mmCIF file with all atom_site columns, C-alpha atoms in Angstrom:
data_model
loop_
_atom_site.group_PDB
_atom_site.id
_atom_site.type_symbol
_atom_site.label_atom_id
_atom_site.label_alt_id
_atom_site.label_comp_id
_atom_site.label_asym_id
_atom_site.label_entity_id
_atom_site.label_seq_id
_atom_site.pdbx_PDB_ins_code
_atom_site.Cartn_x
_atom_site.Cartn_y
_atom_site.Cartn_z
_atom_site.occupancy
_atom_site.B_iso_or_equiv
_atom_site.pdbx_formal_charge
_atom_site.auth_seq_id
_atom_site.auth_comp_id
_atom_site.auth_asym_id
_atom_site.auth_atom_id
_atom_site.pdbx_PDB_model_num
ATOM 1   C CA . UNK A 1 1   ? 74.599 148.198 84.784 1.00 54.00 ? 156 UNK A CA 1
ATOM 2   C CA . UNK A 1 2   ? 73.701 146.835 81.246 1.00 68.00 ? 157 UNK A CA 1
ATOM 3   C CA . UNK A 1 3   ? 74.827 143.155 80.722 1.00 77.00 ? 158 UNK A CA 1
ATOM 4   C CA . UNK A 1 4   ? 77.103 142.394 78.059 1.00 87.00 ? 159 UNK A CA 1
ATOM 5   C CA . UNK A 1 5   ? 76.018 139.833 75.677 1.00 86.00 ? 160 UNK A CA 1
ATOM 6   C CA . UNK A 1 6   ? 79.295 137.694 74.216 1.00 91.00 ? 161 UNK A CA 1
ATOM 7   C CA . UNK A 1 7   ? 76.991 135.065 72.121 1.00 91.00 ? 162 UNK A CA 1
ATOM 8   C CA . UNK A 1 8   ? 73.914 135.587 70.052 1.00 90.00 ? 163 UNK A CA 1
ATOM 9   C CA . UNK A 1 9   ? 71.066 133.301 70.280 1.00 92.00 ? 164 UNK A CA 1
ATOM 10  C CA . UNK A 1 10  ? 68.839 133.035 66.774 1.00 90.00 ? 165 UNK A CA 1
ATOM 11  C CA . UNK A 1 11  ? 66.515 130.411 66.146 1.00 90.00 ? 166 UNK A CA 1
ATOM 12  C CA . UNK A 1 12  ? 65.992 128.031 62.298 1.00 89.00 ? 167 UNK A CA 1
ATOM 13  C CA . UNK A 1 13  ? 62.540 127.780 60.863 1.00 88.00 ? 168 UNK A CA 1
ATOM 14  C CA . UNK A 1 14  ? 60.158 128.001 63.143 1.00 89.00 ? 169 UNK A CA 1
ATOM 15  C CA . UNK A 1 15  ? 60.567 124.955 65.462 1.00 93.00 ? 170 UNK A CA 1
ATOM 16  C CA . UNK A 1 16  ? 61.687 126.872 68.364 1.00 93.00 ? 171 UNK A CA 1
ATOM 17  C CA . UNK A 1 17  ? 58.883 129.909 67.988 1.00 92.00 ? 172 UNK A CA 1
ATOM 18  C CA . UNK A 1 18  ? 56.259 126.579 67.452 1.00 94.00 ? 173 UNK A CA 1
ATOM 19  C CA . UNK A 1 19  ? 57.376 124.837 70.701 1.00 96.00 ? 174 UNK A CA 1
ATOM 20  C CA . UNK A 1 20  ? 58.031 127.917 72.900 1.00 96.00 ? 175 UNK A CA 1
ATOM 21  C CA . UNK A 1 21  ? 54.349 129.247 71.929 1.00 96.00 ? 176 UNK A CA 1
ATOM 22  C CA . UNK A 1 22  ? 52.912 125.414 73.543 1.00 97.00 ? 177 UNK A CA 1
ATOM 23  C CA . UNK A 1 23  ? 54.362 126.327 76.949 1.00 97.00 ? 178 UNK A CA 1
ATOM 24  C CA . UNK A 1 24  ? 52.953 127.035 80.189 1.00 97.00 ? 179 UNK A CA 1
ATOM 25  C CA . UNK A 1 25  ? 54.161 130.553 81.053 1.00 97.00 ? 180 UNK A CA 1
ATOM 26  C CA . UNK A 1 26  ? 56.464 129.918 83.606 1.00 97.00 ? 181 UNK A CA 1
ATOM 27  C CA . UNK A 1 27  ? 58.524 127.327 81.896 1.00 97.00 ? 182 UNK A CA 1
ATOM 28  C CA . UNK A 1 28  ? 58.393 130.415 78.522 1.00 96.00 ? 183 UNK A CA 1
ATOM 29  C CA . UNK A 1 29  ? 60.203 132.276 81.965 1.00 96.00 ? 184 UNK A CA 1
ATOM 30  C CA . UNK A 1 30  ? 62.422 129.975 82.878 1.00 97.00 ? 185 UNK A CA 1
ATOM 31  C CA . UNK A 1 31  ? 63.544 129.440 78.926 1.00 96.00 ? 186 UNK A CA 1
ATOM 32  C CA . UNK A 1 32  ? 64.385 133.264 78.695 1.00 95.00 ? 187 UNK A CA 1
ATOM 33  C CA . UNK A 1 33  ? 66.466 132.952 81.733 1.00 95.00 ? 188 UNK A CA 1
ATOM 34  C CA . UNK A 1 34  ? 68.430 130.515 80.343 1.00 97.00 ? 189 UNK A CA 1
ATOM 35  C CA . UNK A 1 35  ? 68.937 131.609 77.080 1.00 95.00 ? 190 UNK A CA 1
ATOM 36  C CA . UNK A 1 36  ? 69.854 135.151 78.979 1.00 93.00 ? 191 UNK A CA 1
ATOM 37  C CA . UNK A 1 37  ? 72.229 133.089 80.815 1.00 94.00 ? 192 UNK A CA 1
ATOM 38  C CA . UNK A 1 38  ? 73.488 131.303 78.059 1.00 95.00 ? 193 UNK A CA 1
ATOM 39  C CA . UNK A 1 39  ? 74.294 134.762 75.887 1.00 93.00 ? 194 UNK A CA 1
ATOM 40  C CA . UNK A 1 40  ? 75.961 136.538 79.059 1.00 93.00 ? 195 UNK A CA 1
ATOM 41  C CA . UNK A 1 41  ? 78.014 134.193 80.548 1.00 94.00 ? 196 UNK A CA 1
ATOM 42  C CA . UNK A 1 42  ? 81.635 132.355 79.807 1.00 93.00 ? 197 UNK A CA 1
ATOM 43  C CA . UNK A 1 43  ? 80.809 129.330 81.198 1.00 94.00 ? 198 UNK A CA 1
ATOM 44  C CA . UNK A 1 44  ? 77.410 128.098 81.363 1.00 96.00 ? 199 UNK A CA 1
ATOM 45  C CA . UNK A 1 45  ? 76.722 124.934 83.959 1.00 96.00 ? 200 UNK A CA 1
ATOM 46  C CA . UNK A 1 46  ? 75.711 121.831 82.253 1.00 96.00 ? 201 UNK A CA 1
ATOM 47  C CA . UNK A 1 47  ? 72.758 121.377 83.870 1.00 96.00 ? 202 UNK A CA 1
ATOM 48  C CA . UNK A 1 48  ? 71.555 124.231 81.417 1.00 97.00 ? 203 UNK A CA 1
ATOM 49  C CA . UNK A 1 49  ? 73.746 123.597 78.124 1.00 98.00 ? 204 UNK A CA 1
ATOM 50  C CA . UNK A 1 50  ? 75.947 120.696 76.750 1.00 96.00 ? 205 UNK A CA 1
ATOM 51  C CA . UNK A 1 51  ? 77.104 118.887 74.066 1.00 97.00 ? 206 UNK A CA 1
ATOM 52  C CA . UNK A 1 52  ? 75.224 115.658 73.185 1.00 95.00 ? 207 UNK A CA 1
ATOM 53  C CA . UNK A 1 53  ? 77.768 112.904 73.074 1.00 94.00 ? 208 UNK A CA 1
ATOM 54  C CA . UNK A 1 54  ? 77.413 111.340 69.991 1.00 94.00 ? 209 UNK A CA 1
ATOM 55  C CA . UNK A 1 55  ? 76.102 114.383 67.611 1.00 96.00 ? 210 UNK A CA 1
ATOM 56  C CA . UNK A 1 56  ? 78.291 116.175 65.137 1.00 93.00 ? 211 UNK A CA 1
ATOM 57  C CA . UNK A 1 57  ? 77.767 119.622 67.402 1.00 96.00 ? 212 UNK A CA 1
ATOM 58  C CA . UNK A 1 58  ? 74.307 119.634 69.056 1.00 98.00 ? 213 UNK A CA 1
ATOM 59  C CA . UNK A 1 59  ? 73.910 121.326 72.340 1.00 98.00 ? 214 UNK A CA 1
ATOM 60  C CA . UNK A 1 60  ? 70.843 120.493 74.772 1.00 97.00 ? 215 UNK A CA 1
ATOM 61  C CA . UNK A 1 61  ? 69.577 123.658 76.562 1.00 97.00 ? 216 UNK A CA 1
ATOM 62  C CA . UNK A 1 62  ? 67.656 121.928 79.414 1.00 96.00 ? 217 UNK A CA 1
ATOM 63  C CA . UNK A 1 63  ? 64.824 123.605 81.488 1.00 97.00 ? 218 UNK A CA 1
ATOM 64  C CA . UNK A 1 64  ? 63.157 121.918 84.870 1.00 96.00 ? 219 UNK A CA 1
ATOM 65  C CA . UNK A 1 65  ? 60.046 123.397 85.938 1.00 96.00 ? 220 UNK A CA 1
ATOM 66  C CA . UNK A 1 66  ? 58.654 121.419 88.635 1.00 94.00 ? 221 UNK A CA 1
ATOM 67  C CA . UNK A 1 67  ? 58.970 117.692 87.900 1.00 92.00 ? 222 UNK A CA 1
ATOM 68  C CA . UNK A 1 68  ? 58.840 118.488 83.803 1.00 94.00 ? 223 UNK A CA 1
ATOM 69  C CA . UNK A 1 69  ? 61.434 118.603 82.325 1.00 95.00 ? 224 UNK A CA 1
ATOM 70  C CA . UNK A 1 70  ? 62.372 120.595 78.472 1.00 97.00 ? 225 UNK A CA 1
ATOM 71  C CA . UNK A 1 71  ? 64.678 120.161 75.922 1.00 97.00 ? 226 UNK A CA 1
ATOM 72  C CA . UNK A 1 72  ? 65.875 122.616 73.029 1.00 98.00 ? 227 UNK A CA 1
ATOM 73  C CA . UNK A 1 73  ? 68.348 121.423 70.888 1.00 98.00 ? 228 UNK A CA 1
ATOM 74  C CA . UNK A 1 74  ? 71.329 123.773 69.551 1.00 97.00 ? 229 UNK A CA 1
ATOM 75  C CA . UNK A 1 75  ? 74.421 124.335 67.093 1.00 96.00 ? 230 UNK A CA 1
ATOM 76  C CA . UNK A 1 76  ? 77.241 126.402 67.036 1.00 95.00 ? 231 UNK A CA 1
ATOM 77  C CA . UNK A 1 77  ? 77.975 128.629 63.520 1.00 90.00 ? 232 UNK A CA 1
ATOM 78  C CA . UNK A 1 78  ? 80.289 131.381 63.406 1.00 84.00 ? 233 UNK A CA 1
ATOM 79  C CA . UNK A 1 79  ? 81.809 131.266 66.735 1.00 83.00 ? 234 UNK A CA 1
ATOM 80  C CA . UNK A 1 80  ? 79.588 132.731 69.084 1.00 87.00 ? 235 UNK A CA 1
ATOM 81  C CA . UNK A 1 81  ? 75.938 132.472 67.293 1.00 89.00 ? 236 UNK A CA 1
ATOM 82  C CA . UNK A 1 82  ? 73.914 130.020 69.321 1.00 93.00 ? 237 UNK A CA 1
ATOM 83  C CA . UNK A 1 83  ? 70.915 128.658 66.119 1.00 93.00 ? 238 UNK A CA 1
ATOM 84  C CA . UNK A 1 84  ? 68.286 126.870 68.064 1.00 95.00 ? 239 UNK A CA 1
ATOM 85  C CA . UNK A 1 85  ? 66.086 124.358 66.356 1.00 95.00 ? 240 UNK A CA 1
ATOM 86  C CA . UNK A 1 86  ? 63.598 121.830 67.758 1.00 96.00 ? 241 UNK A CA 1
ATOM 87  C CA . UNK A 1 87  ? 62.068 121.699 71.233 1.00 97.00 ? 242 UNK A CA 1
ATOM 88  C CA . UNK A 1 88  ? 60.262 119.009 73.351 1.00 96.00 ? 243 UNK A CA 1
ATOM 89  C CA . UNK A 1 89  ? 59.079 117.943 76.902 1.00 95.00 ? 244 UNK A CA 1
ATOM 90  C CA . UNK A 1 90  ? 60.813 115.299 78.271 1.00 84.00 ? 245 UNK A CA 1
ATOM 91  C CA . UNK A 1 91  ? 59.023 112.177 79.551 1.00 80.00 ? 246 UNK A CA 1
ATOM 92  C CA . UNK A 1 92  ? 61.981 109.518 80.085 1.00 79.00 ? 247 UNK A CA 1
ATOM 93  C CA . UNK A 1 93  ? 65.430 109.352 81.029 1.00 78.00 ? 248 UNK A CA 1
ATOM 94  C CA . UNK A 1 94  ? 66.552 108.570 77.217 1.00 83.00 ? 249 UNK A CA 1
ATOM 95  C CA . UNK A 1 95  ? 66.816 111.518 74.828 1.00 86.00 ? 250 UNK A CA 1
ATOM 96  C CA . UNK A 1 96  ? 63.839 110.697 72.394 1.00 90.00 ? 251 UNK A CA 1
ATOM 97  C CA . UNK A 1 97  ? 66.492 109.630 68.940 1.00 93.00 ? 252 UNK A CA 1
ATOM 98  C CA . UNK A 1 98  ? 63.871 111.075 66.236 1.00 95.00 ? 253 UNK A CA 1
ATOM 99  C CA . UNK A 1 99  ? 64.286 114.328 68.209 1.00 96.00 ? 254 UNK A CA 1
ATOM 100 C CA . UNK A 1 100 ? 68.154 113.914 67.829 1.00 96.00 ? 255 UNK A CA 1
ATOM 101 C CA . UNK A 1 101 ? 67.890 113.125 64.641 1.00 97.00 ? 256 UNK A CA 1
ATOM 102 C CA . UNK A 1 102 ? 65.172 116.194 63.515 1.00 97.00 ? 257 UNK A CA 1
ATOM 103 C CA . UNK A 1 103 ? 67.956 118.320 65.084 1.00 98.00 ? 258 UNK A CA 1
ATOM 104 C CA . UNK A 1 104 ? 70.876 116.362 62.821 1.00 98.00 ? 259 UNK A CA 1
ATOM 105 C CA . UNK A 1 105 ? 68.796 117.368 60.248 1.00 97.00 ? 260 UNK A CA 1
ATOM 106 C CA . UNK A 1 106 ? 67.789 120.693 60.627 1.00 95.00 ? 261 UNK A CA 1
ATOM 107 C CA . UNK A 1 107 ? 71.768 121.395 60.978 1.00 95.00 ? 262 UNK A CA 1
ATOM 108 C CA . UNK A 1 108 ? 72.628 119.871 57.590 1.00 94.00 ? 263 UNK A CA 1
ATOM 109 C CA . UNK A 1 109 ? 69.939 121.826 56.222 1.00 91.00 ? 264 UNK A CA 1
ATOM 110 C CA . UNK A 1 110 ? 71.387 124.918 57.913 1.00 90.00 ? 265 UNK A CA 1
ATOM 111 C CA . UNK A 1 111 ? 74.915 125.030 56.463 1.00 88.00 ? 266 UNK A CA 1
ATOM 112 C CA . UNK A 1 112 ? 73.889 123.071 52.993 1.00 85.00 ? 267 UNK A CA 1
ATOM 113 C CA . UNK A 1 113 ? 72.178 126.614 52.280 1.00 74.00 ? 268 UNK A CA 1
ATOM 114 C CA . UNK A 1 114 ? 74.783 129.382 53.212 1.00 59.00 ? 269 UNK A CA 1
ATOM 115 C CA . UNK A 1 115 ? 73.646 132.043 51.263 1.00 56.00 ? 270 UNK A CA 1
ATOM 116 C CA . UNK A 1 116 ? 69.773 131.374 52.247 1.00 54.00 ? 271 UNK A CA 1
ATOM 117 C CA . UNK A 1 117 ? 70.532 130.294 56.303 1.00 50.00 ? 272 UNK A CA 1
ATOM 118 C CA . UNK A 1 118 ? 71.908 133.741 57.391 1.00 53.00 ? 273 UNK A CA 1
ATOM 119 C CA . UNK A 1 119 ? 68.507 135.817 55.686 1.00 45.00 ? 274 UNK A CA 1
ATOM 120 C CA . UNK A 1 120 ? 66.436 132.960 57.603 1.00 53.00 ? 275 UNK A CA 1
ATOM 121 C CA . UNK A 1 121 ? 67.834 133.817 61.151 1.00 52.00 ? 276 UNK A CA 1
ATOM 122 C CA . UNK A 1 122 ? 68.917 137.639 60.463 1.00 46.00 ? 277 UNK A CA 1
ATOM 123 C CA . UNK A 1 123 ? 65.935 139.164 62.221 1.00 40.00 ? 278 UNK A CA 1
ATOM 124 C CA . UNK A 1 124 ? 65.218 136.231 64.694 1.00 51.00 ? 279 UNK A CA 1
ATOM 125 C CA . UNK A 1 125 ? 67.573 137.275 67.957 1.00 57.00 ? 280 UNK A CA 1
ATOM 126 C CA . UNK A 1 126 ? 65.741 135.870 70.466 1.00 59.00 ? 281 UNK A CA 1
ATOM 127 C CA . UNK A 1 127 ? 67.632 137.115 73.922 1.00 53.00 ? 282 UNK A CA 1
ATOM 128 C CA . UNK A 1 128 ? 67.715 140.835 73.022 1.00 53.00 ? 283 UNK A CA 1
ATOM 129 C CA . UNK A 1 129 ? 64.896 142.546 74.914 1.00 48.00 ? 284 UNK A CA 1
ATOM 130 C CA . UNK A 1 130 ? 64.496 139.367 77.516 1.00 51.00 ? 285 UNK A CA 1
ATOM 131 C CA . UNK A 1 131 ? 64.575 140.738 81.130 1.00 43.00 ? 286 UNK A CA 1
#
């Protein structure tokens, strides 16, 4: 039976390609999993995706390998399109704030450029194809 994607996952720029291509194989795995499970499913367990409490709409996809631990951060546009933007391993219990604010960023830059933001992501669905 095929599985029925209800979000699309797309990433900004290149800071999600850049990070992904630094990881140890098995935690590139374990970050198709979850975005799989992230564009298939209704309601996706924290542990994997939530809302950073003090952001104007970032998500953290988290991914635990072993004892390391991996962030992606996220936004919303258009409903259902997931846009993933900057990645890193982390090494405390606080989420690094230059990383929170890169990700700040990179969403301003997103929707301050509507007419160049949806050419930058058109051809950059990353869950299609991940089994």
């Amino acid at each position: 039976m095929e599985e029925k994607f209800i979000r699309d996952i797309f990433y900004y720029k290149n800071y999600y390609p850049d990070f992904f291509t630094t990881l140890k194989p098995e935690v590139q795995r374990k970050f198709n999993w979850t975005l799989k499970l992230i564009a298939t499913i209704n309601r996706v367990p924290i542990k994997f995706f939530k809302h950073l409490k003090g952001t104007t709409g970032i998500y953290e996809i988290r991914v635990e390998v072993g004892s390391d631990i991996y962030r992606v951060f996220s936004f919303f546009d258009k409903g259902q399109l997931v846009v993933l933007v900057n990645g890193f391993q982390k090494k405390s219990q606080k989420t690094p704030k230059n990383e929170i604010e890169l990700a700040e960023k990179l969403k301003k830059q997103y929707f301050h450029s509507p007419a160049l933001h949806l050419a930058d992501v058109c051809a950059r669905n990353v869950h299609r194809g991940i089994s």
